[in-house]
Amino acid sequence: MHIPDGFVDIPTAAVTGALSLGAVAWAVRKSSKESGDRTIPLLGVTAAFIFAAQMLNFPIAAGTSGHFLGGVLAAALLGPWIGSLAITIVVAVQALAMADGGITALGANVLNMAIIGVWAGYGLLVLLKKALPRNLISYLVALAVGSWFSIALAAAACAAELAVSGTIPLRNALPAMVSVHMVIGLGEALITVAVASAVLAARPDLVRSYDLPRESLARTGAPRTQRRVRFWSFVVSLFVVALALAVFISPFASSAPDGLESVAIKHGAEQMAAETPVWRFSPLPDYQLPGIESETLSTALAGLIGTAALFAVVVLAGRALGRRRTGQQAG
Amino acid sequence: MTVPGSAVGGLNLLHRLDARVKIVGLVGFAVVVVTTPPQAAWAFVLYALTLVFLAALARLSPLAVGKRLLVIVPFVVVVAIFLPFFHPEGRVLVEWGPLRVTDRGALIFWNTAAKAVLSTWGMIILGLTTSFPELVNGLSDLRMPRVFVLTLSFMHRYSRLFLEESQSMRRAMASRNYNPRWLGQVPALGKMLGALFLRSYSRGERVYVAMVSRGYEGTFALNGRRRLRATDLAFAVFILGAAAVIRIVVAAGGF
Amino acid sequence: MSRAVSSGPVATLHAVSADTDVPAVLVQGLTFAYPDGTEVLRGIDLVVQRGESVALVGPNGAGKSTFLLHLNGILQGSGRISIFGLAVETKNLREVRRRVGLVFQDPEDQLFLGTVGQDVAFGPANLGLNEEEVSLRVEEALEAVGMLGSEEKCSHHLSFGQKKRVAVATVLSMRPDLLALDEPTSNLDPKSRRRLVQILAALPVTKIVVTHDLPLAFELCERTVILDGGRIVADGPTEQILLDERLLAMHDLELPYRFAPPTSHSCRASSRPG
């Protein structure tokens, strides 16, 4: 989900950069107020922990692997301010020292992963905690949903930025990005819950967002998440879910672009349009021509084919990269 | 992925430069590249030549650079996949049933791919010629807020330690035949990370105590500011100058 | 950070420490319990004179490390502690922490910055010394532990024995009057251990050494204190305490198999100031 340079245009980069800068500055203030002179060592080891955790690839299926993001986990454990700052630091290091994620896209990447991802997931966790009965299982369910949602939403934000920049239209980018990350999000949710329950079992006081009576821990213990599911049926069902989501989301998404795309036009297209008319894409290329029904159908179809292709690419790339990484780890 | 600051050996000109000029120069270069309109293909060729020159100067192995460039592949491929589905306006270059690749679509692909390759390449040169402590010092000298500089230096110090710990835990798991093949086996990894978190949290507490024991009161200075040498300035002038000249000629409608 | 102060305060501090009437450490009725109610220290009384080297031994969980953390006010239990006549309380913490050099068991905790030089400079910089004075202190401290010339090295690349020595240097650079060492020789190979013991013996400061390495007590300390269950259960000359097999057995301690106590007291003599 690390957008490279060139995929977001200058206005988008500037706006996302400014938003991120503001949010991060605020987070610095709040976390220093909260943790005092412990902020720096705490933040440092948290960032190091997230960084180390992101190095661990987890297998999804068929040789594909995803890697852990950790935003909601950090927020659940240490509060959203520290969590969001730790992810910011990690994303910045990846861009500066490892060329993973563009330097002009840094604002967008921080916004997606460290701000939107962390806060949306954490917000959902807090809301669900209020809505669900107060017990350990509900807490873990809320955590799972929160971390899964944070990945999906960060992917959606990423798709929106690509669309506003005119790189990929929203009707293609959104379903594809979101559906793929809905699958990756499952891994995120599983790991987040497993880490949180391990920490809860040993040091419940270190899980800041857990405010239920401690006794319930001893009774319930860590949940059994490891279930025996037939491997290939799992792969196939993942694929079916991804496709179903793509088909379901695409028509829904096609109504959204207008607003976003018109923003893009307002932003920088005017002077750009004068000298480089072809670079910017026009907001309404061929939408009006067919009737609503067939439009829905065609966008859904496009989403479906796109998702299938993307899924294939992810599987192949994951296989190749996964092998390379395992090789490095062994060495 | 490797640990940041894995600047490989060699002590040639680019490695010895002050980190400040490398950061400003290569980040500035990336910004200029990203603002260049894609029609000026020749400009991208010149940008690439500038980077080839720098990489040769630093004696970076093309293989090492190429490997690192792989990180952008997924995004470039996604754009390529969607190429036939969008931007149906414009001159059709390739037509294949209902799928059409138009000149607009192709231009967008070129725009993203060329810019991604060039800016990433520049950052790879930065990463391969600058050790992480140097990078942190450079950011500190560039007046990056103290919280970030200090956090970065902590992160660097402890990420290696945690990676080693997580690797030894993974080895311990592998010795007991844990070899995850699919998502359902992931929770065990999570348990391991939980243990790693507990260790890292108490590490943070102990470090804090060690700092307080030595009179820490909320902030501290890392290093004194150093002076830039002539070679540092020459590098900054070269890279920013090259990028600026190319960009200005593009803006003036040259060629 | 203010860097205006140079050698001024140091001179005054030495004037204070010249007042030889007050003991280096005075602890009276110290008790401490963790927030969950676990009592760790249950009434400790201890006096350590200037220039003394005291070994603090006892089984795991006896409260040894917790006790050390009280010496510079990281933990504050109830009871009275004063360091060179200075009460360990919030208003004196700055000065107390300068005078008490705490060396932790795991050097990884103490070396938190990128390079050796930065880590050793951390303490003196916090004292508000100017850059020249700081680099002088760094040089002096690294020389004392035989690590001069490694300022630019990454702590990560040092051997474990070197890390231990640099950890000692990080507090020596603050010119402490009392060195409190937690398990200084744990996990060291015999050669690195020997080197560290020699370095520590040569330091002319008051020392409190928490250790499971009982031969270390013979080598470094003329006095040994046994702590068990949060109380001091024995206190006396090292030979007397550590050669009393019944006493050791009662507190789950034992000397290494076929250990022969040293007959010469050469290294102890060199640990005295002057």
PDB file of N, CA and C in Angstrom, chain B residues 133 137 150 153-154 156-158 160-161 164 202-203 206-217 219-225, chain C residues 1 3 69 72 74 94 97 100 102 104 106-113 118-120 122-123 126 131 154-157 170-171 174:
ATOM      1  N   PRO B 133      22.561   6.194  10.943  1.00  0.00           N
ATOM      2  CA  PRO B 133      22.933   7.278  11.866  1.00  0.00           C
ATOM      3  C   PRO B 133      23.261   8.579  11.144  1.00  0.00           C
ATOM      4  N   ASN B 137      21.450  12.110  11.636  1.00  0.00           N
ATOM      5  CA  ASN B 137      22.186  13.349  11.890  1.00  0.00           C
ATOM      6  C   ASN B 137      21.853  14.409  10.860  1.00  0.00           C
ATOM      7  N   LEU B 150      15.026  12.037  17.529  1.00  0.00           N
ATOM      8  CA  LEU B 150      15.358  11.145  18.641  1.00  0.00           C
ATOM      9  C   LEU B 150      14.647   9.809  18.490  1.00  0.00           C
ATOM     10  N   SER B 153      16.407   7.720  16.018  1.00  0.00           N
ATOM     11  CA  SER B 153      17.651   7.094  16.450  1.00  0.00           C
ATOM     12  C   SER B 153      17.361   5.932  17.402  1.00  0.00           C
ATOM     13  N   PHE B 154      16.328   6.075  18.217  1.00  0.00           N
ATOM     14  CA  PHE B 154      15.913   4.945  19.055  1.00  0.00           C
ATOM     15  C   PHE B 154      15.451   3.778  18.218  1.00  0.00           C
ATOM     16  N   HIS B 156      16.175   3.015  15.233  1.00  0.00           N
ATOM     17  CA  HIS B 156      17.272   2.342  14.562  1.00  0.00           C
ATOM     18  C   HIS B 156      18.006   1.429  15.530  1.00  0.00           C
ATOM     19  N   ARG B 157      18.245   1.960  16.724  1.00  0.00           N
ATOM     20  CA  ARG B 157      18.991   1.185  17.715  1.00  0.00           C
ATOM     21  C   ARG B 157      18.247  -0.107  18.050  1.00  0.00           C
ATOM     22  N   TYR B 158      16.943  -0.015  18.243  1.00  0.00           N
ATOM     23  CA  TYR B 158      16.232  -1.183  18.755  1.00  0.00           C
ATOM     24  C   TYR B 158      15.596  -2.057  17.693  1.00  0.00           C
ATOM     25  N   ARG B 160      16.993  -3.368  15.167  1.00  0.00           N
ATOM     26  CA  ARG B 160      17.903  -4.482  14.928  1.00  0.00           C
ATOM     27  C   ARG B 160      17.780  -5.522  16.035  1.00  0.00           C
ATOM     28  N   LEU B 161      17.729  -5.019  17.251  1.00  0.00           N
ATOM     29  CA  LEU B 161      17.631  -5.919  18.386  1.00  0.00           C
ATOM     30  C   LEU B 161      16.343  -6.741  18.308  1.00  0.00           C
ATOM     31  N   GLU B 164      16.442  -9.333  15.602  1.00  0.00           N
ATOM     32  CA  GLU B 164      17.198 -10.514  16.022  1.00  0.00           C
ATOM     33  C   GLU B 164      16.364 -11.360  16.962  1.00  0.00           C
ATOM     34  N   SER B 202       8.912  -3.640  27.847  1.00  0.00           N
ATOM     35  CA  SER B 202       9.715  -3.539  29.070  1.00  0.00           C
ATOM     36  C   SER B 202      11.108  -3.019  28.744  1.00  0.00           C
ATOM     37  N   ARG B 203      11.554  -3.279  27.518  1.00  0.00           N
ATOM     38  CA  ARG B 203      12.816  -2.669  27.096  1.00  0.00           C
ATOM     39  C   ARG B 203      12.697  -1.147  27.142  1.00  0.00           C
ATOM     40  N   ARG B 206      12.897   0.070  30.641  1.00  0.00           N
ATOM     41  CA  ARG B 206      14.254   0.006  31.204  1.00  0.00           C
ATOM     42  C   ARG B 206      15.139   1.088  30.604  1.00  0.00           C
ATOM     43  N   VAL B 207      14.965   1.330  29.292  1.00  0.00           N
ATOM     44  CA  VAL B 207      15.752   2.377  28.656  1.00  0.00           C
ATOM     45  C   VAL B 207      15.416   3.727  29.281  1.00  0.00           C
ATOM     46  N   TYR B 208      14.130   3.933  29.517  1.00  0.00           N
ATOM     47  CA  TYR B 208      13.719   5.192  30.128  1.00  0.00           C
ATOM     48  C   TYR B 208      14.393   5.370  31.485  1.00  0.00           C
ATOM     49  N   VAL B 209      14.397   4.290  32.268  1.00  0.00           N
ATOM     50  CA  VAL B 209      15.053   4.349  33.580  1.00  0.00           C
ATOM     51  C   VAL B 209      16.541   4.644  33.422  1.00  0.00           C
ATOM     52  N   ALA B 210      17.172   3.991  32.429  1.00  0.00           N
ATOM     53  CA  ALA B 210      18.602   4.225  32.204  1.00  0.00           C
ATOM     54  C   ALA B 210      18.858   5.677  31.813  1.00  0.00           C
ATOM     55  N   MET B 211      17.914   6.258  31.054  1.00  0.00           N
ATOM     56  CA  MET B 211      18.084   7.650  30.649  1.00  0.00           C
ATOM     57  C   MET B 211      17.918   8.589  31.835  1.00  0.00           C
ATOM     58  N   VAL B 212      16.858   8.340  32.607  1.00  0.00           N
ATOM     59  CA  VAL B 212      16.588   9.198  33.755  1.00  0.00           C
ATOM     60  C   VAL B 212      17.757   9.134  34.735  1.00  0.00           C
ATOM     61  N   SER B 213      18.351   7.935  34.867  1.00  0.00           N
ATOM     62  CA  SER B 213      19.490   7.777  35.769  1.00  0.00           C
ATOM     63  C   SER B 213      20.652   8.655  35.357  1.00  0.00           C
ATOM     64  N   ARG B 214      20.704   9.013  34.078  1.00  0.00           N
ATOM     65  CA  ARG B 214      21.799   9.869  33.635  1.00  0.00           C
ATOM     66  C   ARG B 214      21.320  11.290  33.395  1.00  0.00           C
ATOM     67  N   GLY B 215      20.314  11.685  34.139  1.00  0.00           N
ATOM     68  CA  GLY B 215      19.943  13.096  34.148  1.00  0.00           C
ATOM     69  C   GLY B 215      19.034  13.539  33.018  1.00  0.00           C
ATOM     70  N   TYR B 216      18.373  12.574  32.313  1.00  0.00           N
ATOM     71  CA  TYR B 216      17.478  12.945  31.210  1.00  0.00           C
ATOM     72  C   TYR B 216      16.262  13.687  31.742  1.00  0.00           C
ATOM     73  N   GLU B 217      15.923  14.801  31.062  1.00  0.00           N
ATOM     74  CA  GLU B 217      14.761  15.560  31.517  1.00  0.00           C
ATOM     75  C   GLU B 217      13.833  15.921  30.375  1.00  0.00           C
ATOM     76  N   THR B 219      14.495  16.059  26.879  1.00  0.00           N
ATOM     77  CA  THR B 219      15.094  16.203  25.554  1.00  0.00           C
ATOM     78  C   THR B 219      16.605  16.227  25.682  1.00  0.00           C
ATOM     79  N   PHE B 220      17.278  16.008  24.566  1.00  0.00           N
ATOM     80  CA  PHE B 220      18.733  16.070  24.602  1.00  0.00           C
ATOM     81  C   PHE B 220      19.270  16.342  23.207  1.00  0.00           C
ATOM     82  N   ALA B 221      20.528  16.786  23.164  1.00  0.00           N
ATOM     83  CA  ALA B 221      21.148  17.080  21.877  1.00  0.00           C
ATOM     84  C   ALA B 221      21.905  15.858  21.412  1.00  0.00           C
ATOM     85  N   LEU B 222      21.891  15.603  20.119  1.00  0.00           N
ATOM     86  CA  LEU B 222      22.596  14.437  19.598  1.00  0.00           C
ATOM     87  C   LEU B 222      24.032  14.778  19.262  1.00  0.00           C
ATOM     88  N   ASN B 223      24.206  15.695  18.327  1.00  0.00           N
ATOM     89  CA  ASN B 223      25.529  16.018  17.817  1.00  0.00           C
ATOM     90  C   ASN B 223      25.601  17.498  17.543  1.00  0.00           C
ATOM     91  N   GLY B 224      26.772  18.022  17.522  1.00  0.00           N
ATOM     92  CA  GLY B 224      26.927  19.412  17.103  1.00  0.00           C
ATOM     93  C   GLY B 224      26.732  19.522  15.602  1.00  0.00           C
ATOM     94  N   ARG B 225      26.401  20.702  15.141  1.00  0.00           N
ATOM     95  CA  ARG B 225      26.239  20.944  13.713  1.00  0.00           C
ATOM     96  C   ARG B 225      27.606  20.912  13.051  1.00  0.00           C
TER      97      ARG B 225
ATOM     98  N   MET C   1      18.500  23.183  25.130  1.00  0.00           N
ATOM     99  CA  MET C   1      19.394  22.788  26.228  1.00  0.00           C
ATOM    100  C   MET C   1      20.451  23.854  26.452  1.00  0.00           C
ATOM    101  N   ARG C   3      23.957  25.274  27.502  1.00  0.00           N
ATOM    102  CA  ARG C   3      25.295  24.701  27.526  1.00  0.00           C
ATOM    103  C   ARG C   3      26.282  25.700  28.105  1.00  0.00           C
ATOM    104  N   LEU C  69      17.631   0.716  42.437  1.00  0.00           N
ATOM    105  CA  LEU C  69      16.840   1.771  41.806  1.00  0.00           C
ATOM    106  C   LEU C  69      16.394   2.837  42.810  1.00  0.00           C
ATOM    107  N   ASN C  72      19.108   6.192  43.321  1.00  0.00           N
ATOM    108  CA  ASN C  72      19.068   7.478  42.625  1.00  0.00           C
ATOM    109  C   ASN C  72      17.633   7.963  42.421  1.00  0.00           C
ATOM    110  N   ILE C  74      14.876   6.557  41.311  1.00  0.00           N
ATOM    111  CA  ILE C  74      13.989   6.082  40.237  1.00  0.00           C
ATOM    112  C   ILE C  74      12.748   5.500  40.896  1.00  0.00           C
ATOM    113  N   ARG C  94      18.457  15.788  40.548  1.00  0.00           N
ATOM    114  CA  ARG C  94      19.434  16.106  39.527  1.00  0.00           C
ATOM    115  C   ARG C  94      20.852  15.815  40.041  1.00  0.00           C
ATOM    116  N   ARG C  97      21.506  12.092  40.898  1.00  0.00           N
ATOM    117  CA  ARG C  97      21.734  11.256  39.724  1.00  0.00           C
ATOM    118  C   ARG C  97      23.101  11.504  39.096  1.00  0.00           C
ATOM    119  N   VAL C 100      25.400   9.396  41.609  1.00  0.00           N
ATOM    120  CA  VAL C 100      25.217   7.947  41.615  1.00  0.00           C
ATOM    121  C   VAL C 100      25.221   7.447  40.176  1.00  0.00           C
ATOM    122  N   LEU C 102      24.510   4.529  37.874  1.00  0.00           N
ATOM    123  CA  LEU C 102      23.844   3.233  37.903  1.00  0.00           C
ATOM    124  C   LEU C 102      24.167   2.494  36.612  1.00  0.00           C
ATOM    125  N   PHE C 104      23.318  -0.785  34.495  1.00  0.00           N
ATOM    126  CA  PHE C 104      22.297  -1.825  34.470  1.00  0.00           C
ATOM    127  C   PHE C 104      22.851  -3.150  34.003  1.00  0.00           C
ATOM    128  N   ASP C 106      21.664  -5.274  31.711  1.00  0.00           N
ATOM    129  CA  ASP C 106      21.699  -5.482  30.269  1.00  0.00           C
ATOM    130  C   ASP C 106      22.247  -4.222  29.598  1.00  0.00           C
ATOM    131  N   PRO C 107      23.447  -4.301  29.023  1.00  0.00           N
ATOM    132  CA  PRO C 107      24.015  -3.081  28.419  1.00  0.00           C
ATOM    133  C   PRO C 107      23.149  -2.544  27.281  1.00  0.00           C
ATOM    134  N   GLU C 108      22.311  -3.410  26.684  1.00  0.00           N
ATOM    135  CA  GLU C 108      21.453  -2.937  25.594  1.00  0.00           C
ATOM    136  C   GLU C 108      20.498  -1.840  26.083  1.00  0.00           C
ATOM    137  N   ASP C 109      20.177  -1.879  27.376  1.00  0.00           N
ATOM    138  CA  ASP C 109      19.282  -0.854  27.907  1.00  0.00           C
ATOM    139  C   ASP C 109      20.011   0.470  28.079  1.00  0.00           C
ATOM    140  N   GLN C 110      21.301   0.373  28.296  1.00  0.00           N
ATOM    141  CA  GLN C 110      22.055   1.569  28.607  1.00  0.00           C
ATOM    142  C   GLN C 110      22.612   2.249  27.367  1.00  0.00           C
ATOM    143  N   LEU C 111      22.791   1.475  26.315  1.00  0.00           N
ATOM    144  CA  LEU C 111      23.344   2.041  25.083  1.00  0.00           C
ATOM    145  C   LEU C 111      22.193   2.234  24.110  1.00  0.00           C
ATOM    146  N   PHE C 112      21.476   3.344  24.244  1.00  0.00           N
ATOM    147  CA  PHE C 112      20.262   3.497  23.445  1.00  0.00           C
ATOM    148  C   PHE C 112      20.456   4.399  22.233  1.00  0.00           C
ATOM    149  N   LEU C 113      21.607   5.033  22.129  1.00  0.00           N
ATOM    150  CA  LEU C 113      21.805   5.908  20.977  1.00  0.00           C
ATOM    151  C   LEU C 113      22.616   5.181  19.911  1.00  0.00           C
ATOM    152  N   GLN C 118      28.030   9.036  21.255  1.00  0.00           N
ATOM    153  CA  GLN C 118      26.774   9.692  21.624  1.00  0.00           C
ATOM    154  C   GLN C 118      26.264   9.188  22.966  1.00  0.00           C
ATOM    155  N   ASP C 119      26.392   7.871  23.172  1.00  0.00           N
ATOM    156  CA  ASP C 119      25.893   7.304  24.417  1.00  0.00           C
ATOM    157  C   ASP C 119      26.683   7.792  25.622  1.00  0.00           C
ATOM    158  N   VAL C 120      28.013   7.837  25.456  1.00  0.00           N
ATOM    159  CA  VAL C 120      28.836   8.262  26.581  1.00  0.00           C
ATOM    160  C   VAL C 120      28.634   9.763  26.844  1.00  0.00           C
ATOM    161  N   PHE C 122      25.835  11.341  26.493  1.00  0.00           N
ATOM    162  CA  PHE C 122      24.459  11.638  26.902  1.00  0.00           C
ATOM    163  C   PHE C 122      24.373  12.219  28.312  1.00  0.00           C
ATOM    164  N   GLY C 123      25.046  11.563  29.268  1.00  0.00           N
ATOM    165  CA  GLY C 123      24.984  12.018  30.658  1.00  0.00           C
ATOM    166  C   GLY C 123      25.563  13.411  30.846  1.00  0.00           C
ATOM    167  N   ASN C 126      23.471  16.133  29.514  1.00  0.00           N
ATOM    168  CA  ASN C 126      22.317  16.433  30.367  1.00  0.00           C
ATOM    169  C   ASN C 126      22.698  17.280  31.575  1.00  0.00           C
ATOM    170  N   GLU C 131      30.351  21.780  24.943  1.00  0.00           N
ATOM    171  CA  GLU C 131      30.783  20.711  24.045  1.00  0.00           C
ATOM    172  C   GLU C 131      32.198  20.234  24.323  1.00  0.00           C
ATOM    173  N   CYS C 154      29.102   1.866  16.044  1.00  0.00           N
ATOM    174  CA  CYS C 154      27.714   1.595  16.420  1.00  0.00           C
ATOM    175  C   CYS C 154      27.717   0.635  17.600  1.00  0.00           C
ATOM    176  N   SER C 155      26.928   0.951  18.614  1.00  0.00           N
ATOM    177  CA  SER C 155      26.880   0.070  19.781  1.00  0.00           C
ATOM    178  C   SER C 155      26.514  -1.350  19.367  1.00  0.00           C
ATOM    179  N   HIS C 156      25.700  -1.416  18.317  1.00  0.00           N
ATOM    180  CA  HIS C 156      25.213  -2.721  17.883  1.00  0.00           C
ATOM    181  C   HIS C 156      26.341  -3.643  17.456  1.00  0.00           C
ATOM    182  N   HIS C 157      27.426  -3.064  16.966  1.00  0.00           N
ATOM    183  CA  HIS C 157      28.493  -3.898  16.425  1.00  0.00           C
ATOM    184  C   HIS C 157      29.536  -4.302  17.460  1.00  0.00           C
ATOM    185  N   THR C 170      29.435   5.044  30.149  1.00  0.00           N
ATOM    186  CA  THR C 170      28.339   6.010  30.040  1.00  0.00           C
ATOM    187  C   THR C 170      28.033   6.672  31.374  1.00  0.00           C
ATOM    188  N   VAL C 171      28.340   6.001  32.499  1.00  0.00           N
ATOM    189  CA  VAL C 171      28.117   6.681  33.774  1.00  0.00           C
ATOM    190  C   VAL C 171      29.401   7.319  34.295  1.00  0.00           C
ATOM    191  N   MET C 174      29.980  10.974  33.805  1.00  0.00           N
ATOM    192  CA  MET C 174      29.327  11.952  34.684  1.00  0.00           C
ATOM    193  C   MET C 174      30.142  12.149  35.962  1.00  0.00           C
TER     194      MET C 174
END
